[in-house]
Amino acid sequence: SAVISQKPSRDICQRGTSLTIQCQVDSQVTMMFWYRQQPGQSLTLIATANQGSEATYESGFVIDKFPISRPNLTFSTLTVSNMSPEDSSIYLCSVEAVPRGADTQYFGPGTRLTVL
Amino acid sequence: SQQGEEDPQALSIQEGENATMNCSYKTSINNLQWYRQNSGRGLVHLILIRSNEREKHSGRLRVTLDTSKKSSSLLITASRAADTASYFCATAGRGDKLIFGTGTRLQVFP
């Protein structure tokens, strides 16, 4: 299993500002994932972040709005840029289970973002 | 990508009763997984069933998979108040991406 922490756990932000969310894993993993969960909804994958390469974004999500960094095998950041109230969501990072092939993912506790 | 559908959206039962949740999906899969989420926090993996399996058990959990109907069910037996949570199915096709269903909110009353 993997232990994942996220910072901040929650934040309240003003419209037009940006917030960077950190995701730290206690072991080295190749693939990390960022999800958005809008209020009362399911999880939607934003992007997949592999160390050493550009993140791969899902349809409807763009790098200018959600830039991602993946500087090493245990850390990633997601920035929510130029926020609007529609960005109010829980943002979760996850990692592939180790060893690879287990096909499951471990999730962080989430970052609850409210945009005023 | 399209999400799977889960039903019911919400389920309320008494402790000791069984809870059944259903998941339908649209595309071919390698496996289907069930996750649990407490109060908008992180998800916890419960069980995985592969496309060539029909039924799987883990403690009080029983999962079935019918690939011909593109559907799965999660049964929680002898439910407890601590089982109160949202439950999501997630399908995995080729690659590592998971596509999550719409979720079932389960409330278990003591």
JSON list of C-alpha atoms in Angstrom, two decimals:
[
{"chain": "A", "resi": 1, "resn": "SER", "atom": "CA", "xyz": [0.00, 0.00, 0.00]},
{"chain": "A", "resi": 2, "resn": "ALA", "atom": "CA", "xyz": [0.97, 3.64, -0.30]},
{"chain": "A", "resi": 3, "resn": "VAL", "atom": "CA", "xyz": [0.38, 6.52, 2.08]},
{"chain": "A", "resi": 4, "resn": "ILE", "atom": "CA", "xyz": [-0.56, 9.72, 0.31]},
{"chain": "A", "resi": 5, "resn": "SER", "atom": "CA", "xyz": [-0.84, 13.18, 1.79]},
{"chain": "A", "resi": 6, "resn": "GLN", "atom": "CA", "xyz": [-2.28, 16.30, 0.23]},
{"chain": "A", "resi": 7, "resn": "LYS", "atom": "CA", "xyz": [-1.83, 19.93, 1.13]},
{"chain": "A", "resi": 8, "resn": "PRO", "atom": "CA", "xyz": [-3.84, 21.95, 1.79]},
{"chain": "A", "resi": 9, "resn": "SER", "atom": "CA", "xyz": [-6.70, 19.83, 3.08]},
{"chain": "A", "resi": 10, "resn": "ARG", "atom": "CA", "xyz": [-9.10, 22.66, 2.34]},
{"chain": "A", "resi": 11, "resn": "ASP", "atom": "CA", "xyz": [-9.04, 26.26, 1.22]},
{"chain": "A", "resi": 12, "resn": "ILE", "atom": "CA", "xyz": [-11.36, 29.13, 0.47]},
{"chain": "A", "resi": 13, "resn": "CYS", "atom": "CA", "xyz": [-10.16, 31.29, -2.40]},
{"chain": "A", "resi": 14, "resn": "GLN", "atom": "CA", "xyz": [-11.24, 34.39, -4.22]},
{"chain": "A", "resi": 15, "resn": "ARG", "atom": "CA", "xyz": [-12.32, 34.40, -7.84]},
{"chain": "A", "resi": 16, "resn": "GLY", "atom": "CA", "xyz": [-9.45, 35.02, -10.24]},
{"chain": "A", "resi": 17, "resn": "THR", "atom": "CA", "xyz": [-6.71, 33.67, -7.99]},
{"chain": "A", "resi": 18, "resn": "SER", "atom": "CA", "xyz": [-4.78, 30.40, -8.30]},
{"chain": "A", "resi": 19, "resn": "LEU", "atom": "CA", "xyz": [-4.19, 27.58, -5.86]},
{"chain": "A", "resi": 20, "resn": "THR", "atom": "CA", "xyz": [-1.47, 24.93, -5.97]},
{"chain": "A", "resi": 21, "resn": "ILE", "atom": "CA", "xyz": [-2.27, 21.56, -4.41]},
{"chain": "A", "resi": 22, "resn": "GLN", "atom": "CA", "xyz": [0.55, 19.28, -3.35]},
{"chain": "A", "resi": 23, "resn": "CYS", "atom": "CA", "xyz": [0.50, 15.50, -3.37]},
{"chain": "A", "resi": 24, "resn": "GLN", "atom": "CA", "xyz": [3.20, 13.52, -1.55]},
{"chain": "A", "resi": 25, "resn": "VAL", "atom": "CA", "xyz": [3.61, 9.74, -1.63]},
{"chain": "A", "resi": 26, "resn": "ASP", "atom": "CA", "xyz": [5.66, 7.65, 0.79]},
{"chain": "A", "resi": 27, "resn": "SER", "atom": "CA", "xyz": [7.04, 5.45, -1.98]},
{"chain": "A", "resi": 28, "resn": "GLN", "atom": "CA", "xyz": [8.26, 5.88, -5.53]},
{"chain": "A", "resi": 29, "resn": "VAL", "atom": "CA", "xyz": [5.53, 5.52, -8.14]},
{"chain": "A", "resi": 30, "resn": "THR", "atom": "CA", "xyz": [5.60, 5.99, -11.88]},
{"chain": "A", "resi": 31, "resn": "MET", "atom": "CA", "xyz": [2.04, 7.14, -12.46]},
{"chain": "A", "resi": 32, "resn": "MET", "atom": "CA", "xyz": [0.07, 9.68, -10.50]},
{"chain": "A", "resi": 33, "resn": "PHE", "atom": "CA", "xyz": [-3.46, 10.82, -11.26]},
{"chain": "A", "resi": 34, "resn": "TRP", "atom": "CA", "xyz": [-5.42, 13.96, -10.48]},
{"chain": "A", "resi": 35, "resn": "TYR", "atom": "CA", "xyz": [-9.21, 13.85, -10.15]},
{"chain": "A", "resi": 36, "resn": "ARG", "atom": "CA", "xyz": [-11.93, 16.41, -9.60]},
{"chain": "A", "resi": 37, "resn": "GLN", "atom": "CA", "xyz": [-15.08, 15.64, -7.65]},
{"chain": "A", "resi": 38, "resn": "GLN", "atom": "CA", "xyz": [-17.71, 18.34, -7.95]},
{"chain": "A", "resi": 39, "resn": "PRO", "atom": "CA", "xyz": [-20.25, 18.64, -5.11]},
{"chain": "A", "resi": 40, "resn": "GLY", "atom": "CA", "xyz": [-22.38, 15.53, -4.86]},
{"chain": "A", "resi": 41, "resn": "GLN", "atom": "CA", "xyz": [-20.83, 14.06, -8.00]},
{"chain": "A", "resi": 42, "resn": "SER", "atom": "CA", "xyz": [-18.49, 11.26, -8.94]},
{"chain": "A", "resi": 43, "resn": "LEU", "atom": "CA", "xyz": [-14.80, 11.51, -9.73]},
{"chain": "A", "resi": 44, "resn": "THR", "atom": "CA", "xyz": [-13.59, 12.79, -13.08]},
{"chain": "A", "resi": 45, "resn": "LEU", "atom": "CA", "xyz": [-10.00, 12.28, -14.18]},
{"chain": "A", "resi": 46, "resn": "ILE", "atom": "CA", "xyz": [-8.22, 15.54, -14.93]},
{"chain": "A", "resi": 47, "resn": "ALA", "atom": "CA", "xyz": [-4.84, 14.23, -16.02]},
{"chain": "A", "resi": 48, "resn": "THR", "atom": "CA", "xyz": [-2.23, 11.53, -15.65]},
{"chain": "A", "resi": 49, "resn": "ALA", "atom": "CA", "xyz": [1.21, 12.66, -14.52]},
{"chain": "A", "resi": 50, "resn": "ASN", "atom": "CA", "xyz": [4.28, 10.57, -15.25]},
{"chain": "A", "resi": 51, "resn": "GLN", "atom": "CA", "xyz": [7.65, 11.60, -13.91]},
{"chain": "A", "resi": 52, "resn": "GLY", "atom": "CA", "xyz": [9.86, 13.06, -16.60]},
{"chain": "A", "resi": 53, "resn": "SER", "atom": "CA", "xyz": [7.16, 13.75, -19.15]},
{"chain": "A", "resi": 54, "resn": "GLU", "atom": "CA", "xyz": [4.32, 16.15, -19.78]},
{"chain": "A", "resi": 55, "resn": "ALA", "atom": "CA", "xyz": [1.03, 15.35, -18.11]},
{"chain": "A", "resi": 56, "resn": "THR", "atom": "CA", "xyz": [-1.68, 13.82, -20.26]},
{"chain": "A", "resi": 57, "resn": "TYR", "atom": "CA", "xyz": [-4.97, 15.70, -19.97]},
{"chain": "A", "resi": 58, "resn": "GLU", "atom": "CA", "xyz": [-8.45, 14.29, -20.39]},
{"chain": "A", "resi": 59, "resn": "SER", "atom": "CA", "xyz": [-11.04, 15.80, -22.67]},
{"chain": "A", "resi": 60, "resn": "GLY", "atom": "CA", "xyz": [-12.35, 19.03, -21.20]},
{"chain": "A", "resi": 61, "resn": "PHE", "atom": "CA", "xyz": [-9.23, 19.81, -19.18]},
{"chain": "A", "resi": 62, "resn": "VAL", "atom": "CA", "xyz": [-6.35, 21.96, -20.43]},
{"chain": "A", "resi": 63, "resn": "ILE", "atom": "CA", "xyz": [-2.86, 22.66, -19.21]},
{"chain": "A", "resi": 64, "resn": "ASP", "atom": "CA", "xyz": [-3.39, 26.42, -18.98]},
{"chain": "A", "resi": 65, "resn": "LYS", "atom": "CA", "xyz": [-6.18, 25.92, -16.46]},
{"chain": "A", "resi": 66, "resn": "PHE", "atom": "CA", "xyz": [-4.70, 22.95, -14.58]},
{"chain": "A", "resi": 67, "resn": "PRO", "atom": "CA", "xyz": [-0.90, 22.98, -14.88]},
{"chain": "A", "resi": 68, "resn": "ILE", "atom": "CA", "xyz": [0.73, 19.96, -13.31]},
{"chain": "A", "resi": 69, "resn": "SER", "atom": "CA", "xyz": [4.26, 19.36, -12.14]},
{"chain": "A", "resi": 70, "resn": "ARG", "atom": "CA", "xyz": [5.89, 16.01, -11.49]},
{"chain": "A", "resi": 71, "resn": "PRO", "atom": "CA", "xyz": [9.47, 16.72, -10.43]},
{"chain": "A", "resi": 72, "resn": "ASN", "atom": "CA", "xyz": [10.21, 13.28, -8.96]},
{"chain": "A", "resi": 73, "resn": "LEU", "atom": "CA", "xyz": [8.71, 9.87, -8.25]},
{"chain": "A", "resi": 74, "resn": "THR", "atom": "CA", "xyz": [7.11, 10.83, -4.93]},
{"chain": "A", "resi": 75, "resn": "PHE", "atom": "CA", "xyz": [5.64, 14.28, -5.53]},
{"chain": "A", "resi": 76, "resn": "SER", "atom": "CA", "xyz": [3.26, 16.16, -7.79]},
{"chain": "A", "resi": 77, "resn": "THR", "atom": "CA", "xyz": [1.40, 19.45, -7.81]},
{"chain": "A", "resi": 78, "resn": "LEU", "atom": "CA", "xyz": [-1.82, 20.53, -9.46]},
{"chain": "A", "resi": 79, "resn": "THR", "atom": "CA", "xyz": [-2.55, 24.23, -9.88]},
{"chain": "A", "resi": 80, "resn": "VAL", "atom": "CA", "xyz": [-6.09, 25.47, -10.37]},
{"chain": "A", "resi": 81, "resn": "SER", "atom": "CA", "xyz": [-5.62, 28.73, -12.25]},
{"chain": "A", "resi": 82, "resn": "ASN", "atom": "CA", "xyz": [-7.81, 31.81, -12.55]},
{"chain": "A", "resi": 83, "resn": "MET", "atom": "CA", "xyz": [-10.43, 30.22, -10.37]},
{"chain": "A", "resi": 84, "resn": "SER", "atom": "CA", "xyz": [-14.16, 30.71, -10.63]},
{"chain": "A", "resi": 85, "resn": "PRO", "atom": "CA", "xyz": [-16.94, 29.41, -8.36]},
{"chain": "A", "resi": 86, "resn": "GLU", "atom": "CA", "xyz": [-17.41, 26.51, -10.81]},
{"chain": "A", "resi": 87, "resn": "ASP", "atom": "CA", "xyz": [-13.99, 25.23, -9.72]},
{"chain": "A", "resi": 88, "resn": "SER", "atom": "CA", "xyz": [-15.32, 24.55, -6.23]},
{"chain": "A", "resi": 89, "resn": "SER", "atom": "CA", "xyz": [-14.69, 20.84, -5.84]},
{"chain": "A", "resi": 90, "resn": "ILE", "atom": "CA", "xyz": [-12.69, 18.22, -4.04]},
{"chain": "A", "resi": 91, "resn": "TYR", "atom": "CA", "xyz": [-9.42, 17.56, -5.83]},
{"chain": "A", "resi": 92, "resn": "LEU", "atom": "CA", "xyz": [-7.85, 14.15, -5.26]},
{"chain": "A", "resi": 93, "resn": "CYS", "atom": "CA", "xyz": [-4.56, 12.68, -6.27]},
{"chain": "A", "resi": 94, "resn": "SER", "atom": "CA", "xyz": [-4.02, 8.98, -6.59]},
{"chain": "A", "resi": 95, "resn": "VAL", "atom": "CA", "xyz": [-1.20, 6.63, -7.45]},
{"chain": "A", "resi": 96, "resn": "GLU", "atom": "CA", "xyz": [-1.02, 3.27, -9.08]},
{"chain": "A", "resi": 97, "resn": "ALA", "atom": "CA", "xyz": [-0.76, 0.37, -6.70]},
{"chain": "A", "resi": 98, "resn": "VAL", "atom": "CA", "xyz": [2.65, -1.20, -6.36]},
{"chain": "A", "resi": 99, "resn": "PRO", "atom": "CA", "xyz": [3.66, -3.57, -7.80]},
{"chain": "A", "resi": 100, "resn": "ARG", "atom": "CA", "xyz": [2.30, -2.51, -11.16]},
{"chain": "A", "resi": 101, "resn": "GLY", "atom": "CA", "xyz": [-0.31, -4.79, -12.55]},
{"chain": "A", "resi": 102, "resn": "ALA", "atom": "CA", "xyz": [-2.40, -4.71, -9.43]},
{"chain": "A", "resi": 103, "resn": "ASP", "atom": "CA", "xyz": [-4.64, -2.31, -11.37]},
{"chain": "A", "resi": 104, "resn": "THR", "atom": "CA", "xyz": [-5.89, -0.53, -8.30]},
{"chain": "A", "resi": 105, "resn": "GLN", "atom": "CA", "xyz": [-5.17, 2.97, -7.12]},
{"chain": "A", "resi": 106, "resn": "TYR", "atom": "CA", "xyz": [-4.49, 4.52, -3.74]},
{"chain": "A", "resi": 107, "resn": "PHE", "atom": "CA", "xyz": [-6.06, 7.89, -3.09]},
{"chain": "A", "resi": 108, "resn": "GLY", "atom": "CA", "xyz": [-5.04, 10.88, -1.08]},
{"chain": "A", "resi": 109, "resn": "PRO", "atom": "CA", "xyz": [-7.48, 12.44, 1.41]},
{"chain": "A", "resi": 110, "resn": "GLY", "atom": "CA", "xyz": [-8.45, 15.19, -1.02]},
{"chain": "A", "resi": 111, "resn": "THR", "atom": "CA", "xyz": [-8.33, 18.97, -1.05]},
{"chain": "A", "resi": 112, "resn": "ARG", "atom": "CA", "xyz": [-11.67, 20.67, -0.60]},
{"chain": "A", "resi": 113, "resn": "LEU", "atom": "CA", "xyz": [-11.66, 23.94, -2.56]},
{"chain": "A", "resi": 114, "resn": "THR", "atom": "CA", "xyz": [-14.30, 26.63, -2.27]},
{"chain": "A", "resi": 115, "resn": "VAL", "atom": "CA", "xyz": [-14.12, 29.59, -4.64]},
{"chain": "A", "resi": 116, "resn": "LEU", "atom": "CA", "xyz": [-16.06, 32.71, -3.71]},
{"chain": "B", "resi": 1, "resn": "SER", "atom": "CA", "xyz": [-15.19, 9.26, -21.32]},
{"chain": "B", "resi": 2, "resn": "GLN", "atom": "CA", "xyz": [-18.59, 8.22, -20.09]},
{"chain": "B", "resi": 3, "resn": "GLN", "atom": "CA", "xyz": [-19.21, 7.24, -16.53]},
{"chain": "B", "resi": 4, "resn": "GLY", "atom": "CA", "xyz": [-21.01, 4.13, -15.47]},
{"chain": "B", "resi": 5, "resn": "GLU", "atom": "CA", "xyz": [-24.40, 4.37, -13.90]},
{"chain": "B", "resi": 6, "resn": "GLU", "atom": "CA", "xyz": [-25.06, 3.17, -10.39]},
{"chain": "B", "resi": 7, "resn": "ASP", "atom": "CA", "xyz": [-28.33, 2.48, -8.70]},
{"chain": "B", "resi": 8, "resn": "PRO", "atom": "CA", "xyz": [-29.80, 3.22, -6.39]},
{"chain": "B", "resi": 9, "resn": "GLN", "atom": "CA", "xyz": [-28.42, 6.75, -5.99]},
{"chain": "B", "resi": 10, "resn": "ALA", "atom": "CA", "xyz": [-29.19, 6.49, -2.29]},
{"chain": "B", "resi": 11, "resn": "LEU", "atom": "CA", "xyz": [-30.00, 3.61, 0.02]},
{"chain": "B", "resi": 12, "resn": "SER", "atom": "CA", "xyz": [-31.09, 3.64, 3.66]},
{"chain": "B", "resi": 13, "resn": "ILE", "atom": "CA", "xyz": [-31.20, 0.45, 5.71]},
{"chain": "B", "resi": 14, "resn": "GLN", "atom": "CA", "xyz": [-31.08, -0.76, 9.30]},
{"chain": "B", "resi": 15, "resn": "GLU", "atom": "CA", "xyz": [-28.03, -2.36, 10.88]},
{"chain": "B", "resi": 16, "resn": "GLY", "atom": "CA", "xyz": [-27.94, -6.07, 10.19]},
{"chain": "B", "resi": 17, "resn": "GLU", "atom": "CA", "xyz": [-29.68, -5.80, 6.84]},
{"chain": "B", "resi": 18, "resn": "ASN", "atom": "CA", "xyz": [-27.95, -6.45, 3.53]},
{"chain": "B", "resi": 19, "resn": "ALA", "atom": "CA", "xyz": [-27.21, -3.65, 1.08]},
{"chain": "B", "resi": 20, "resn": "THR", "atom": "CA", "xyz": [-27.04, -4.21, -2.67]},
{"chain": "B", "resi": 21, "resn": "MET", "atom": "CA", "xyz": [-25.69, -1.68, -5.14]},
{"chain": "B", "resi": 22, "resn": "ASN", "atom": "CA", "xyz": [-25.63, -2.07, -8.90]},
{"chain": "B", "resi": 23, "resn": "CYS", "atom": "CA", "xyz": [-23.30, -0.67, -11.53]},
{"chain": "B", "resi": 24, "resn": "SER", "atom": "CA", "xyz": [-23.70, -0.63, -15.30]},
{"chain": "B", "resi": 25, "resn": "TYR", "atom": "CA", "xyz": [-21.02, 0.40, -17.76]},
{"chain": "B", "resi": 26, "resn": "LYS", "atom": "CA", "xyz": [-20.71, 0.95, -21.47]},
{"chain": "B", "resi": 27, "resn": "THR", "atom": "CA", "xyz": [-17.37, -0.28, -22.80]},
{"chain": "B", "resi": 28, "resn": "SER", "atom": "CA", "xyz": [-15.37, -3.50, -22.62]},
{"chain": "B", "resi": 29, "resn": "ILE", "atom": "CA", "xyz": [-13.24, -3.78, -19.50]},
{"chain": "B", "resi": 30, "resn": "ASN", "atom": "CA", "xyz": [-10.25, -5.58, -18.05]},
{"chain": "B", "resi": 31, "resn": "ASN", "atom": "CA", "xyz": [-11.58, -5.33, -14.53]},
{"chain": "B", "resi": 32, "resn": "LEU", "atom": "CA", "xyz": [-14.13, -3.58, -12.37]},
{"chain": "B", "resi": 33, "resn": "GLN", "atom": "CA", "xyz": [-13.40, -2.21, -8.94]},
{"chain": "B", "resi": 34, "resn": "TRP", "atom": "CA", "xyz": [-15.43, -0.92, -6.02]},
{"chain": "B", "resi": 35, "resn": "TYR", "atom": "CA", "xyz": [-14.31, 1.97, -3.83]},
{"chain": "B", "resi": 36, "resn": "ARG", "atom": "CA", "xyz": [-15.69, 3.52, -0.70]},
{"chain": "B", "resi": 37, "resn": "GLN", "atom": "CA", "xyz": [-15.64, 7.22, 0.24]},
{"chain": "B", "resi": 38, "resn": "ASN", "atom": "CA", "xyz": [-16.43, 8.55, 3.69]},
{"chain": "B", "resi": 39, "resn": "SER", "atom": "CA", "xyz": [-17.85, 12.08, 3.87]},
{"chain": "B", "resi": 40, "resn": "GLY", "atom": "CA", "xyz": [-16.09, 13.55, 0.83]},
{"chain": "B", "resi": 41, "resn": "ARG", "atom": "CA", "xyz": [-12.68, 12.27, 1.79]},
{"chain": "B", "resi": 42, "resn": "GLY", "atom": "CA", "xyz": [-10.29, 10.02, -0.09]},
{"chain": "B", "resi": 43, "resn": "LEU", "atom": "CA", "xyz": [-11.38, 6.78, -1.64]},
{"chain": "B", "resi": 44, "resn": "VAL", "atom": "CA", "xyz": [-10.53, 3.37, -0.25]},
{"chain": "B", "resi": 45, "resn": "HIS", "atom": "CA", "xyz": [-10.25, 0.38, -2.56]},
{"chain": "B", "resi": 46, "resn": "LEU", "atom": "CA", "xyz": [-12.59, -2.44, -1.54]},
{"chain": "B", "resi": 47, "resn": "ILE", "atom": "CA", "xyz": [-12.44, -5.19, -4.13]},
{"chain": "B", "resi": 48, "resn": "LEU", "atom": "CA", "xyz": [-11.46, -5.89, -7.73]},
{"chain": "B", "resi": 49, "resn": "ILE", "atom": "CA", "xyz": [-13.05, -8.40, -10.07]},
{"chain": "B", "resi": 50, "resn": "ARG", "atom": "CA", "xyz": [-11.48, -9.27, -13.41]},
{"chain": "B", "resi": 51, "resn": "SER", "atom": "CA", "xyz": [-13.40, -9.62, -16.64]},
{"chain": "B", "resi": 52, "resn": "ASN", "atom": "CA", "xyz": [-13.00, -13.42, -16.64]},
{"chain": "B", "resi": 53, "resn": "GLU", "atom": "CA", "xyz": [-14.42, -13.73, -13.11]},
{"chain": "B", "resi": 54, "resn": "ARG", "atom": "CA", "xyz": [-18.10, -13.89, -12.23]},
{"chain": "B", "resi": 55, "resn": "GLU", "atom": "CA", "xyz": [-18.10, -13.61, -8.47]},
{"chain": "B", "resi": 56, "resn": "LYS", "atom": "CA", "xyz": [-15.70, -12.63, -5.74]},
{"chain": "B", "resi": 57, "resn": "HIS", "atom": "CA", "xyz": [-15.88, -12.43, -1.97]},
{"chain": "B", "resi": 58, "resn": "SER", "atom": "CA", "xyz": [-13.98, -10.42, 0.61]},
{"chain": "B", "resi": 59, "resn": "GLY", "atom": "CA", "xyz": [-15.22, -10.55, 4.19]},
{"chain": "B", "resi": 60, "resn": "ARG", "atom": "CA", "xyz": [-18.78, -9.20, 4.19]},
{"chain": "B", "resi": 61, "resn": "LEU", "atom": "CA", "xyz": [-18.48, -8.07, 0.56]},
{"chain": "B", "resi": 62, "resn": "ARG", "atom": "CA", "xyz": [-19.68, -10.03, -2.42]},
{"chain": "B", "resi": 63, "resn": "VAL", "atom": "CA", "xyz": [-19.21, -8.74, -5.95]},
{"chain": "B", "resi": 64, "resn": "THR", "atom": "CA", "xyz": [-20.67, -10.18, -9.12]},
{"chain": "B", "resi": 65, "resn": "LEU", "atom": "CA", "xyz": [-19.85, -9.32, -12.70]},
{"chain": "B", "resi": 66, "resn": "ASP", "atom": "CA", "xyz": [-21.90, -10.02, -15.81]},
{"chain": "B", "resi": 67, "resn": "THR", "atom": "CA", "xyz": [-19.90, -8.90, -18.83]},
{"chain": "B", "resi": 68, "resn": "SER", "atom": "CA", "xyz": [-22.69, -9.84, -21.24]},
{"chain": "B", "resi": 69, "resn": "LYS", "atom": "CA", "xyz": [-24.96, -7.31, -19.53]},
{"chain": "B", "resi": 70, "resn": "LYS", "atom": "CA", "xyz": [-22.10, -4.94, -18.70]},
{"chain": "B", "resi": 71, "resn": "SER", "atom": "CA", "xyz": [-23.17, -4.84, -15.09]},
{"chain": "B", "resi": 72, "resn": "SER", "atom": "CA", "xyz": [-21.87, -5.54, -11.60]},
{"chain": "B", "resi": 73, "resn": "SER", "atom": "CA", "xyz": [-23.34, -5.66, -8.14]},
{"chain": "B", "resi": 74, "resn": "LEU", "atom": "CA", "xyz": [-21.86, -5.12, -4.69]},
{"chain": "B", "resi": 75, "resn": "LEU", "atom": "CA", "xyz": [-23.52, -6.82, -1.75]},
{"chain": "B", "resi": 76, "resn": "ILE", "atom": "CA", "xyz": [-22.65, -5.85, 1.80]},
{"chain": "B", "resi": 77, "resn": "THR", "atom": "CA", "xyz": [-24.01, -8.40, 4.24]},
{"chain": "B", "resi": 78, "resn": "ALA", "atom": "CA", "xyz": [-24.94, -7.76, 7.85]},
{"chain": "B", "resi": 79, "resn": "SER", "atom": "CA", "xyz": [-24.40, -4.04, 7.46]},
{"chain": "B", "resi": 80, "resn": "ARG", "atom": "CA", "xyz": [-23.11, -1.86, 10.28]},
{"chain": "B", "resi": 81, "resn": "ALA", "atom": "CA", "xyz": [-23.47, 1.84, 11.00]},
{"chain": "B", "resi": 82, "resn": "ALA", "atom": "CA", "xyz": [-19.78, 2.18, 10.12]},
{"chain": "B", "resi": 83, "resn": "ASP", "atom": "CA", "xyz": [-20.59, 1.09, 6.56]},
{"chain": "B", "resi": 84, "resn": "THR", "atom": "CA", "xyz": [-22.31, 4.45, 6.02]},
{"chain": "B", "resi": 85, "resn": "ALA", "atom": "CA", "xyz": [-20.45, 5.98, 3.06]},
{"chain": "B", "resi": 86, "resn": "SER", "atom": "CA", "xyz": [-20.62, 6.52, -0.67]},
{"chain": "B", "resi": 87, "resn": "TYR", "atom": "CA", "xyz": [-19.71, 3.56, -2.84]},
{"chain": "B", "resi": 88, "resn": "PHE", "atom": "CA", "xyz": [-18.34, 3.90, -6.38]},
{"chain": "B", "resi": 89, "resn": "CYS", "atom": "CA", "xyz": [-17.69, 1.34, -9.06]},
{"chain": "B", "resi": 90, "resn": "ALA", "atom": "CA", "xyz": [-14.79, 2.02, -11.40]},
{"chain": "B", "resi": 91, "resn": "THR", "atom": "CA", "xyz": [-13.93, 0.28, -14.64]},
{"chain": "B", "resi": 92, "resn": "ALA", "atom": "CA", "xyz": [-10.47, -0.26, -16.03]},
{"chain": "B", "resi": 93, "resn": "GLY", "atom": "CA", "xyz": [-9.94, -0.88, -19.71]},
{"chain": "B", "resi": 94, "resn": "ARG", "atom": "CA", "xyz": [-6.61, -0.89, -21.47]},
{"chain": "B", "resi": 95, "resn": "GLY", "atom": "CA", "xyz": [-4.10, 1.31, -19.76]},
{"chain": "B", "resi": 96, "resn": "ASP", "atom": "CA", "xyz": [-4.24, 2.57, -16.22]},
{"chain": "B", "resi": 97, "resn": "LYS", "atom": "CA", "xyz": [-7.20, 4.94, -16.28]},
{"chain": "B", "resi": 98, "resn": "LEU", "atom": "CA", "xyz": [-10.22, 4.33, -14.10]},
{"chain": "B", "resi": 99, "resn": "ILE", "atom": "CA", "xyz": [-13.68, 5.50, -15.07]},
{"chain": "B", "resi": 100, "resn": "PHE", "atom": "CA", "xyz": [-15.89, 5.99, -12.05]},
{"chain": "B", "resi": 101, "resn": "GLY", "atom": "CA", "xyz": [-19.61, 5.42, -11.77]},
{"chain": "B", "resi": 102, "resn": "THR", "atom": "CA", "xyz": [-22.06, 7.91, -10.37]},
{"chain": "B", "resi": 103, "resn": "GLY", "atom": "CA", "xyz": [-22.00, 6.40, -6.87]},
{"chain": "B", "resi": 104, "resn": "THR", "atom": "CA", "xyz": [-24.47, 5.13, -4.30]},
{"chain": "B", "resi": 105, "resn": "ARG", "atom": "CA", "xyz": [-24.88, 6.89, -0.95]},
{"chain": "B", "resi": 106, "resn": "LEU", "atom": "CA", "xyz": [-25.49, 4.27, 1.72]},
{"chain": "B", "resi": 107, "resn": "GLN", "atom": "CA", "xyz": [-26.91, 5.20, 5.12]},
{"chain": "B", "resi": 108, "resn": "VAL", "atom": "CA", "xyz": [-27.02, 2.47, 7.77]},
{"chain": "B", "resi": 109, "resn": "PHE", "atom": "CA", "xyz": [-29.10, 3.30, 10.83]},
{"chain": "B", "resi": 110, "resn": "PRO", "atom": "CA", "xyz": [-28.21, 1.77, 14.20]}
]
